[in-house]
Amino acid sequence: QMQLVESGGGVVQPGRSLSLSCAASGFSFSNYAMHWVRQAPGKGLEWVTVMSSDGSIRHYADSVKGRFTISRDNSKNTLYLQMNSLGTEDTAVYYCAKDKGRNPTDGLDYWGQGTLVTVSS
Amino acid sequence: QSVLTQPPSASGTPGQRVTISCSGSSSNIGSHYVYWYQQLPGTAPKFLIYFNDQRPSGVPDRFSGSKSGTSASLAISGLRSEDEADYYCAAWDDSLSGYVFGTGTKVTVL
């Protein structure tokens, strides 16, 4: 059974950093591109970043470029998101999502349940 | 704000057909596949339509997608109470070098 479990969310002060993880199981993690998508409270979905299956391709939304870094460890079936210089506008539920293909994108066909990041002083 | 525009709301009675539009541009819908996602209240999004009009296994054939030029549509026929959710279109955007979601449409079953 396919499973994506995000962790690492919490409350952080503006300007600080936070790291999220997404543990994958039930599928061949190394064969698929992976995304992070976020949703601010009461708002719509916002795509954040994607990494190809082999890690050679990365893309970022303009809103996080230069502050967030996506990475993956295929030996541990885990996706990461390093978030630096956080602002209140980064407060959201962060979802990890599997792509249907190796490279971005054939669609996000499976999603985790999300982890809440709250940026507040 | 999103580069893909959807109506904020749509509604219908059980059994009716509801259509949701998604308007984009040549850099996204006009040159890439369109995807649709369903988000039930309090849950993670679910993959609903891919490659403009394909349904993943398990998605009822009441849901159908189409694309024409720089616009796309999602149709829900035989509307049911469990279809009450937020629906988002999405596509890759060459200008942004990123994936973009639509503004979202809340479907209400009257």
PDB file of C-alpha atoms in Angstrom, chain A residues 4-83:
ATOM      1  CA  LEU A   4       3.659   9.177   2.089  1.00  0.00           C
ATOM      2  CA  VAL A   5       4.188  10.474   5.622  1.00  0.00           C
ATOM      3  CA  GLU A   6       5.344  14.033   6.164  1.00  0.00           C
ATOM      4  CA  SER A   7       7.020  15.170   9.359  1.00  0.00           C
ATOM      5  CA  GLY A   8       8.915  18.145  10.750  1.00  0.00           C
ATOM      6  CA  GLY A   9       6.169  20.746  10.847  1.00  0.00           C
ATOM      7  CA  GLY A  10       5.626  23.032  13.805  1.00  0.00           C
ATOM      8  CA  VAL A  11       5.796  26.617  14.991  1.00  0.00           C
ATOM      9  CA  VAL A  12       8.848  28.654  14.001  1.00  0.00           C
ATOM     10  CA  GLN A  13       9.747  32.319  14.358  1.00  0.00           C
ATOM     11  CA  PRO A  14      10.063  34.579  11.318  1.00  0.00           C
ATOM     12  CA  GLY A  15      13.522  34.485   9.791  1.00  0.00           C
ATOM     13  CA  ARG A  16      14.306  31.037  11.167  1.00  0.00           C
ATOM     14  CA  SER A  17      14.682  27.710   9.357  1.00  0.00           C
ATOM     15  CA  LEU A  18      12.784  24.428   9.353  1.00  0.00           C
ATOM     16  CA  SER A  19      13.303  21.093   7.636  1.00  0.00           C
ATOM     17  CA  LEU A  20      10.510  18.795   6.474  1.00  0.00           C
ATOM     18  CA  SER A  21      10.759  15.105   5.622  1.00  0.00           C
ATOM     19  CA  CYS A  22       8.515  12.790   3.652  1.00  0.00           C
ATOM     20  CA  ALA A  23       8.917   9.043   4.171  1.00  0.00           C
ATOM     21  CA  ALA A  24       7.697   6.974   1.237  1.00  0.00           C
ATOM     22  CA  SER A  25       6.691   3.321   1.180  1.00  0.00           C
ATOM     23  CA  GLY A  26       4.726   0.889  -0.954  1.00  0.00           C
ATOM     24  CA  PHE A  27       6.261   1.907  -4.298  1.00  0.00           C
ATOM     25  CA  SER A  28       9.652   2.251  -5.980  1.00  0.00           C
ATOM     26  CA  PHE A  29      10.536   5.706  -4.684  1.00  0.00           C
ATOM     27  CA  SER A  30      13.633   6.054  -6.857  1.00  0.00           C
ATOM     28  CA  ASN A  31      11.552   5.739 -10.045  1.00  0.00           C
ATOM     29  CA  TYR A  32       9.382   8.808  -9.560  1.00  0.00           C
ATOM     30  CA  ALA A  33       9.672  12.573  -9.405  1.00  0.00           C
ATOM     31  CA  MET A  34       8.460  14.077  -6.136  1.00  0.00           C
ATOM     32  CA  HIS A  35       6.803  17.398  -5.294  1.00  0.00           C
ATOM     33  CA  TRP A  36       6.039  19.654  -2.354  1.00  0.00           C
ATOM     34  CA  VAL A  37       2.742  21.543  -2.476  1.00  0.00           C
ATOM     35  CA  ARG A  38       1.415  23.860   0.218  1.00  0.00           C
ATOM     36  CA  GLN A  39      -1.944  25.244   1.242  1.00  0.00           C
ATOM     37  CA  ALA A  40      -2.283  28.295   3.451  1.00  0.00           C
ATOM     38  CA  PRO A  41      -5.213  28.206   5.908  1.00  0.00           C
ATOM     39  CA  GLY A  42      -8.474  28.639   4.003  1.00  0.00           C
ATOM     40  CA  LYS A  43      -6.649  29.143   0.702  1.00  0.00           C
ATOM     41  CA  GLY A  44      -6.005  27.194  -2.471  1.00  0.00           C
ATOM     42  CA  LEU A  45      -3.186  24.879  -3.464  1.00  0.00           C
ATOM     43  CA  GLU A  46       0.236  26.364  -4.254  1.00  0.00           C
ATOM     44  CA  TRP A  47       2.920  24.260  -5.911  1.00  0.00           C
ATOM     45  CA  VAL A  48       6.304  24.728  -4.209  1.00  0.00           C
ATOM     46  CA  THR A  49       8.968  22.552  -5.812  1.00  0.00           C
ATOM     47  CA  VAL A  50       9.724  19.331  -7.682  1.00  0.00           C
ATOM     48  CA  MET A  51      12.698  17.015  -8.012  1.00  0.00           C
ATOM     49  CA  SER A  52      13.138  14.359 -10.692  1.00  0.00           C
ATOM     50  CA  SER A  53      13.587  10.710  -9.782  1.00  0.00           C
ATOM     51  CA  ASP A  54      17.380  10.831 -10.057  1.00  0.00           C
ATOM     52  CA  GLY A  55      17.719  14.293  -8.512  1.00  0.00           C
ATOM     53  CA  SER A  56      19.103  15.893 -11.654  1.00  0.00           C
ATOM     54  CA  ILE A  57      16.151  18.238 -12.248  1.00  0.00           C
ATOM     55  CA  ARG A  58      14.758  20.707  -9.718  1.00  0.00           C
ATOM     56  CA  HIS A  59      12.260  23.510 -10.156  1.00  0.00           C
ATOM     57  CA  TYR A  60      10.963  26.011  -7.621  1.00  0.00           C
ATOM     58  CA  ALA A  61       8.079  28.438  -7.384  1.00  0.00           C
ATOM     59  CA  ASP A  62       9.229  32.052  -7.543  1.00  0.00           C
ATOM     60  CA  SER A  63       7.841  32.595  -4.030  1.00  0.00           C
ATOM     61  CA  VAL A  64      10.400  30.204  -2.491  1.00  0.00           C
ATOM     62  CA  LYS A  65      13.323  30.379  -4.923  1.00  0.00           C
ATOM     63  CA  GLY A  66      16.578  31.036  -3.099  1.00  0.00           C
ATOM     64  CA  ARG A  67      15.062  30.194   0.307  1.00  0.00           C
ATOM     65  CA  PHE A  68      13.831  26.598  -0.021  1.00  0.00           C
ATOM     66  CA  THR A  69      15.828  23.549  -1.144  1.00  0.00           C
ATOM     67  CA  ILE A  70      14.386  20.204  -2.162  1.00  0.00           C
ATOM     68  CA  SER A  71      16.454  17.038  -1.877  1.00  0.00           C
ATOM     69  CA  ARG A  72      15.964  13.299  -1.731  1.00  0.00           C
ATOM     70  CA  ASP A  73      17.728  10.176  -0.514  1.00  0.00           C
ATOM     71  CA  ASN A  74      16.656   7.275  -2.694  1.00  0.00           C
ATOM     72  CA  SER A  75      18.458   4.814  -0.424  1.00  0.00           C
ATOM     73  CA  LYS A  76      16.199   5.918   2.440  1.00  0.00           C
ATOM     74  CA  ASN A  77      13.030   6.468   0.363  1.00  0.00           C
ATOM     75  CA  THR A  78      12.808   9.959   1.777  1.00  0.00           C
ATOM     76  CA  LEU A  79      12.123  13.419   0.349  1.00  0.00           C
ATOM     77  CA  TYR A  80      13.226  16.580   2.122  1.00  0.00           C
ATOM     78  CA  LEU A  81      12.434  20.283   2.094  1.00  0.00           C
ATOM     79  CA  GLN A  82      14.854  22.703   3.745  1.00  0.00           C
ATOM     80  CA  MET A  83      13.137  26.016   4.384  1.00  0.00           C
TER      81      MET A  83
END
